[in-house]
Amino acid sequence: MKKLISKYEVTIVPAIIGALILALGFYVATNEITPILNLLAPYSLMITGFIAFFIAFGLPGIKDLFSKPSDPKGNIKNFFKYFILTAVLGISASIFLQFILKLNLTANPTSGHLFSLIAKIPFMLLGEELISFYILLVVANLVYKKTGNQKSAELFGIILSSVIFGLLHYSTYFNGNPFTTLIHILLIQGSARIAFNLSGLKSNSIIMPLIIHLTYDLVMLGLFQ
């Protein structure tokens, strides 16, 4: 995966085209349009994610993105480390928002519908991983070309990807108050994205954060089933 930051030459026009295609996929995923498009909605981010990566990085880039996880400290350790970090960040933020700030948080609308969505969830989460890592890797690539500092490029990409990932959940968790909704999605969804992003960069593959994301969501949705 890290090759996509330092070894590939991403240019502005393909990067923007890829982003627009992903925006279209997000629109299809979150809006009632036509019966056919509604059937495609759970898979639209995944489909447009692959197209965007192909445009920006080509087929070799997609292969590098899905390379075998190879965390130097071990893939199993990576899984548990970032799964626990995701849980700690999410639960801590939830406690802070609900019991300290006394905010009324909107629950995930899929809670209580786990079994009806179980076959679609992996594809939906793969779409979320693709859009998140597209932002991270394109931004980091462009920053790296300007600065030559990979750590700074990765940090900038992680932060921007996490913020945008949180913002993409605005309509899902809107509670009638724009301000408290923003606090909710940036602290809970945004912080979870930081853990997923770190896992991907450490394992050098999108596969590990996808596994963590899938496991975490299934556990959390199962608890509130």
Short mmCIF file of C-alpha atoms in Angstrom, two decimals:
data_model
loop_
_atom_site.label_atom_id
_atom_site.label_comp_id
_atom_site.label_asym_id
_atom_site.label_seq_id
_atom_site.Cartn_x
_atom_site.Cartn_y
_atom_site.Cartn_z
CA MET A 1 0.00 0.00 0.00
CA LYS A 2 2.74 2.47 0.90
CA LYS A 3 4.03 2.22 -2.66
CA LEU A 4 0.93 4.14 -3.68
CA ILE A 5 2.30 7.10 -1.71
CA SER A 6 5.95 7.07 -2.71
CA LYS A 7 6.25 5.10 -5.96
CA TYR A 8 3.20 6.11 -8.02
CA GLU A 9 2.76 9.36 -9.91
CA VAL A 10 -0.72 10.63 -9.17
CA THR A 11 -1.76 13.70 -11.12
CA ILE A 12 -4.50 16.17 -10.27
CA VAL A 13 -6.93 15.52 -13.13
CA PRO A 14 -7.23 11.70 -12.69
CA ALA A 15 -7.38 12.21 -8.90
CA ILE A 16 -10.30 14.63 -9.26
CA ILE A 17 -12.10 12.38 -11.75
CA GLY A 18 -11.73 9.47 -9.32
CA ALA A 19 -13.09 11.63 -6.48
CA LEU A 20 -16.10 12.65 -8.56
CA ILE A 21 -16.83 9.03 -9.42
CA LEU A 22 -16.66 8.15 -5.72
CA ALA A 23 -19.00 11.05 -4.95
CA LEU A 24 -21.44 9.59 -7.46
CA GLY A 25 -21.16 6.19 -5.77
CA PHE A 26 -21.83 7.80 -2.39
CA TYR A 27 -24.87 9.60 -3.78
CA VAL A 28 -26.30 6.35 -5.14
CA ALA A 29 -25.58 4.62 -1.82
CA THR A 30 -27.41 7.22 0.26
CA ASN A 31 -30.37 8.26 -1.87
CA GLU A 32 -33.53 6.68 -3.25
CA ILE A 33 -33.23 7.16 -7.02
CA THR A 34 -34.65 4.39 -9.23
CA PRO A 35 -35.51 0.76 -8.42
CA ILE A 36 -32.45 -0.53 -10.30
CA LEU A 37 -30.06 1.95 -8.69
CA ASN A 38 -31.60 1.20 -5.31
CA LEU A 39 -30.65 -2.45 -5.80
CA LEU A 40 -27.09 -1.37 -6.57
CA ALA A 41 -26.91 1.04 -3.64
CA PRO A 42 -25.15 -1.33 -1.16
CA TYR A 43 -22.46 -2.01 -3.75
CA SER A 44 -22.11 1.41 -5.39
CA LEU A 45 -19.23 2.65 -3.23
CA MET A 46 -17.33 -0.58 -3.77
CA ILE A 47 -17.82 -0.42 -7.55
CA THR A 48 -16.93 3.26 -7.87
CA GLY A 49 -14.04 2.76 -5.43
CA PHE A 50 -12.40 0.24 -7.73
CA ILE A 51 -12.99 2.52 -10.72
CA ALA A 52 -11.48 5.51 -8.89
CA PHE A 53 -8.37 3.57 -7.88
CA PHE A 54 -7.98 2.28 -11.43
CA ILE A 55 -8.13 5.81 -12.82
CA ALA A 56 -5.68 7.26 -10.27
CA PHE A 57 -3.27 4.34 -9.77
CA GLY A 58 -4.00 1.79 -12.49
CA LEU A 59 -4.35 -1.97 -12.08
CA PRO A 60 -0.91 -2.34 -10.42
CA GLY A 61 -2.06 0.14 -7.77
CA ILE A 62 -5.15 -1.95 -7.00
CA LYS A 63 -2.94 -5.02 -6.67
CA ASP A 64 -0.62 -3.17 -4.26
CA LEU A 65 -3.64 -1.93 -2.31
CA PHE A 66 -4.84 -5.52 -1.83
CA SER A 67 -1.41 -7.00 -1.18
CA LYS A 68 -1.02 -9.59 1.56
CA PRO A 69 -0.96 -7.92 5.02
CA SER A 70 2.62 -7.73 6.26
CA ASP A 71 2.89 -5.85 9.54
CA PRO A 72 6.51 -6.32 10.76
CA LYS A 73 5.18 -6.86 14.29
CA GLY A 74 2.69 -9.48 13.14
CA ASN A 75 -0.72 -9.39 11.52
CA ILE A 76 -2.49 -10.94 14.51
CA LYS A 77 -1.04 -8.27 16.77
CA ASN A 78 -2.14 -5.65 14.26
CA PHE A 79 -5.69 -6.98 14.32
CA PHE A 80 -6.08 -6.99 18.09
CA LYS A 81 -4.18 -3.72 18.61
CA TYR A 82 -6.32 -1.69 16.24
CA PHE A 83 -9.57 -3.51 17.01
CA ILE A 84 -9.09 -2.63 20.68
CA LEU A 85 -8.07 0.93 19.77
CA THR A 86 -11.23 1.31 17.69
CA ALA A 87 -13.38 0.04 20.56
CA VAL A 88 -11.66 2.23 23.17
CA LEU A 89 -11.94 5.36 21.03
CA GLY A 90 -15.56 4.67 20.09
CA ILE A 91 -16.77 3.75 23.57
CA SER A 92 -14.86 6.60 25.23
CA ALA A 93 -16.27 9.13 22.77
CA SER A 94 -19.78 7.74 23.24
CA ILE A 95 -19.54 7.95 27.03
CA PHE A 96 -18.14 11.48 26.83
CA LEU A 97 -20.88 12.68 24.49
CA GLN A 98 -23.80 11.00 26.26
CA PHE A 99 -22.87 11.21 29.92
CA ILE A 100 -20.56 14.24 30.12
CA LEU A 101 -21.97 16.53 27.43
CA LYS A 102 -25.48 15.02 27.80
CA LEU A 103 -26.03 14.87 24.05
CA ASN A 104 -28.82 12.88 22.45
CA LEU A 105 -27.09 10.62 19.92
CA THR A 106 -28.84 8.97 16.99
CA ALA A 107 -28.30 5.21 16.77
CA ASN A 108 -27.09 3.48 13.63
CA PRO A 109 -30.25 2.80 11.55
CA THR A 110 -28.97 -0.70 10.75
CA SER A 111 -29.12 -1.65 14.44
CA GLY A 112 -31.77 -4.31 14.83
CA HIS A 113 -31.50 -5.30 11.17
CA LEU A 114 -28.23 -7.22 11.25
CA PHE A 115 -29.50 -10.49 9.83
CA SER A 116 -31.28 -8.84 6.91
CA LEU A 117 -28.07 -7.01 5.95
CA ILE A 118 -25.46 -9.63 6.80
CA ALA A 119 -24.79 -10.59 3.16
CA LYS A 120 -24.41 -6.95 2.08
CA ILE A 121 -22.30 -5.61 4.94
CA PRO A 122 -18.90 -6.85 3.64
CA PHE A 123 -19.46 -5.09 0.30
CA MET A 124 -20.69 -1.93 1.99
CA LEU A 125 -17.69 -1.79 4.30
CA LEU A 126 -15.28 -2.52 1.46
CA GLY A 127 -16.77 0.55 -0.23
CA GLU A 128 -16.11 2.60 2.91
CA GLU A 129 -12.53 1.36 3.04
CA LEU A 130 -11.97 2.18 -0.63
CA ILE A 131 -13.26 5.74 -0.37
CA SER A 132 -11.30 6.34 2.84
CA PHE A 133 -8.02 4.98 1.55
CA TYR A 134 -8.50 6.72 -1.79
CA ILE A 135 -8.57 10.04 0.05
CA LEU A 136 -5.65 9.06 2.28
CA LEU A 137 -3.40 7.71 -0.46
CA VAL A 138 -4.10 10.37 -3.10
CA VAL A 139 -3.57 13.21 -0.61
CA ALA A 140 -0.47 11.57 0.89
CA ASN A 141 0.94 10.96 -2.60
CA LEU A 142 0.49 14.61 -3.58
CA VAL A 143 1.92 15.87 -0.27
CA TYR A 144 4.88 13.47 -0.52
CA LYS A 145 5.73 14.75 -3.99
CA LYS A 146 5.84 18.29 -2.62
CA THR A 147 7.67 17.63 0.65
CA GLY A 148 9.57 14.36 0.24
CA ASN A 149 8.53 13.51 3.82
CA GLN A 150 6.50 10.29 3.88
CA LYS A 151 5.58 10.44 7.57
CA SER A 152 4.16 13.94 7.20
CA ALA A 153 2.35 12.90 4.03
CA GLU A 154 0.82 9.88 5.78
CA LEU A 155 -0.22 11.97 8.79
CA PHE A 156 -1.91 14.56 6.58
CA GLY A 157 -3.68 11.81 4.65
CA ILE A 158 -4.82 10.04 7.83
CA ILE A 159 -6.30 13.22 9.32
CA LEU A 160 -8.09 14.35 6.16
CA SER A 161 -9.42 10.85 5.45
CA SER A 162 -10.71 10.52 9.02
CA VAL A 163 -12.45 13.90 8.98
CA ILE A 164 -14.13 13.24 5.63
CA PHE A 165 -15.09 9.71 6.68
CA GLY A 166 -16.82 11.19 9.72
CA LEU A 167 -18.58 13.84 7.64
CA LEU A 168 -19.89 11.20 5.23
CA HIS A 169 -21.95 9.83 8.13
CA TYR A 170 -23.74 13.15 8.68
CA SER A 171 -27.10 12.14 7.22
CA THR A 172 -26.93 8.71 8.90
CA TYR A 173 -26.56 10.15 12.40
CA PHE A 174 -28.33 13.50 12.02
CA ASN A 175 -30.29 14.15 15.21
CA GLY A 176 -31.92 17.45 14.28
CA ASN A 177 -29.02 19.54 15.56
CA PRO A 178 -26.19 20.14 13.04
CA PHE A 179 -23.63 21.05 15.73
CA THR A 180 -24.12 18.01 17.96
CA THR A 181 -24.33 15.76 14.89
CA LEU A 182 -20.92 17.04 13.75
CA ILE A 183 -19.42 16.43 17.19
CA HIS A 184 -20.88 12.91 17.15
CA ILE A 185 -19.58 11.84 13.73
CA LEU A 186 -16.16 13.45 14.09
CA LEU A 187 -15.47 11.99 17.53
CA ILE A 188 -16.93 8.51 17.01
CA GLN A 189 -16.77 7.69 13.30
CA GLY A 190 -13.77 9.95 12.69
CA SER A 191 -11.73 8.46 15.53
CA ALA A 192 -12.54 4.91 14.40
CA ARG A 193 -11.26 5.83 10.96
CA ILE A 194 -7.91 6.84 12.47
CA ALA A 195 -7.50 3.32 13.86
CA PHE A 196 -8.50 1.70 10.55
CA ASN A 197 -6.10 3.95 8.63
CA LEU A 198 -3.20 3.16 10.96
CA SER A 199 -3.89 -0.54 10.65
CA GLY A 200 -3.81 -0.33 6.86
CA LEU A 201 -0.55 1.60 6.76
CA LYS A 202 1.11 -0.68 9.32
CA SER A 203 0.01 -3.86 7.52
CA ASN A 204 0.65 -2.28 4.10
CA SER A 205 -2.72 -3.56 2.88
CA ILE A 206 -6.39 -2.59 2.84
CA ILE A 207 -7.29 -6.16 3.79
CA MET A 208 -6.44 -5.81 7.49
CA PRO A 209 -8.49 -2.65 8.20
CA LEU A 210 -11.36 -4.21 6.25
CA ILE A 211 -11.27 -7.27 8.51
CA ILE A 212 -11.11 -5.09 11.63
CA HIS A 213 -13.89 -2.81 10.37
CA LEU A 214 -16.11 -5.77 9.49
CA THR A 215 -15.50 -7.52 12.81
CA TYR A 216 -16.07 -4.36 14.83
CA ASP A 217 -19.30 -3.45 13.07
CA LEU A 218 -20.67 -6.98 13.34
CA VAL A 219 -19.86 -7.07 17.06
CA MET A 220 -21.41 -3.66 17.73
CA LEU A 221 -24.50 -4.29 15.61
CA GLY A 222 -24.88 -7.73 17.20
CA LEU A 223 -24.77 -6.23 20.68
CA PHE A 224 -27.62 -3.87 19.83
CA GLN A 225 -29.61 -6.42 17.80
#
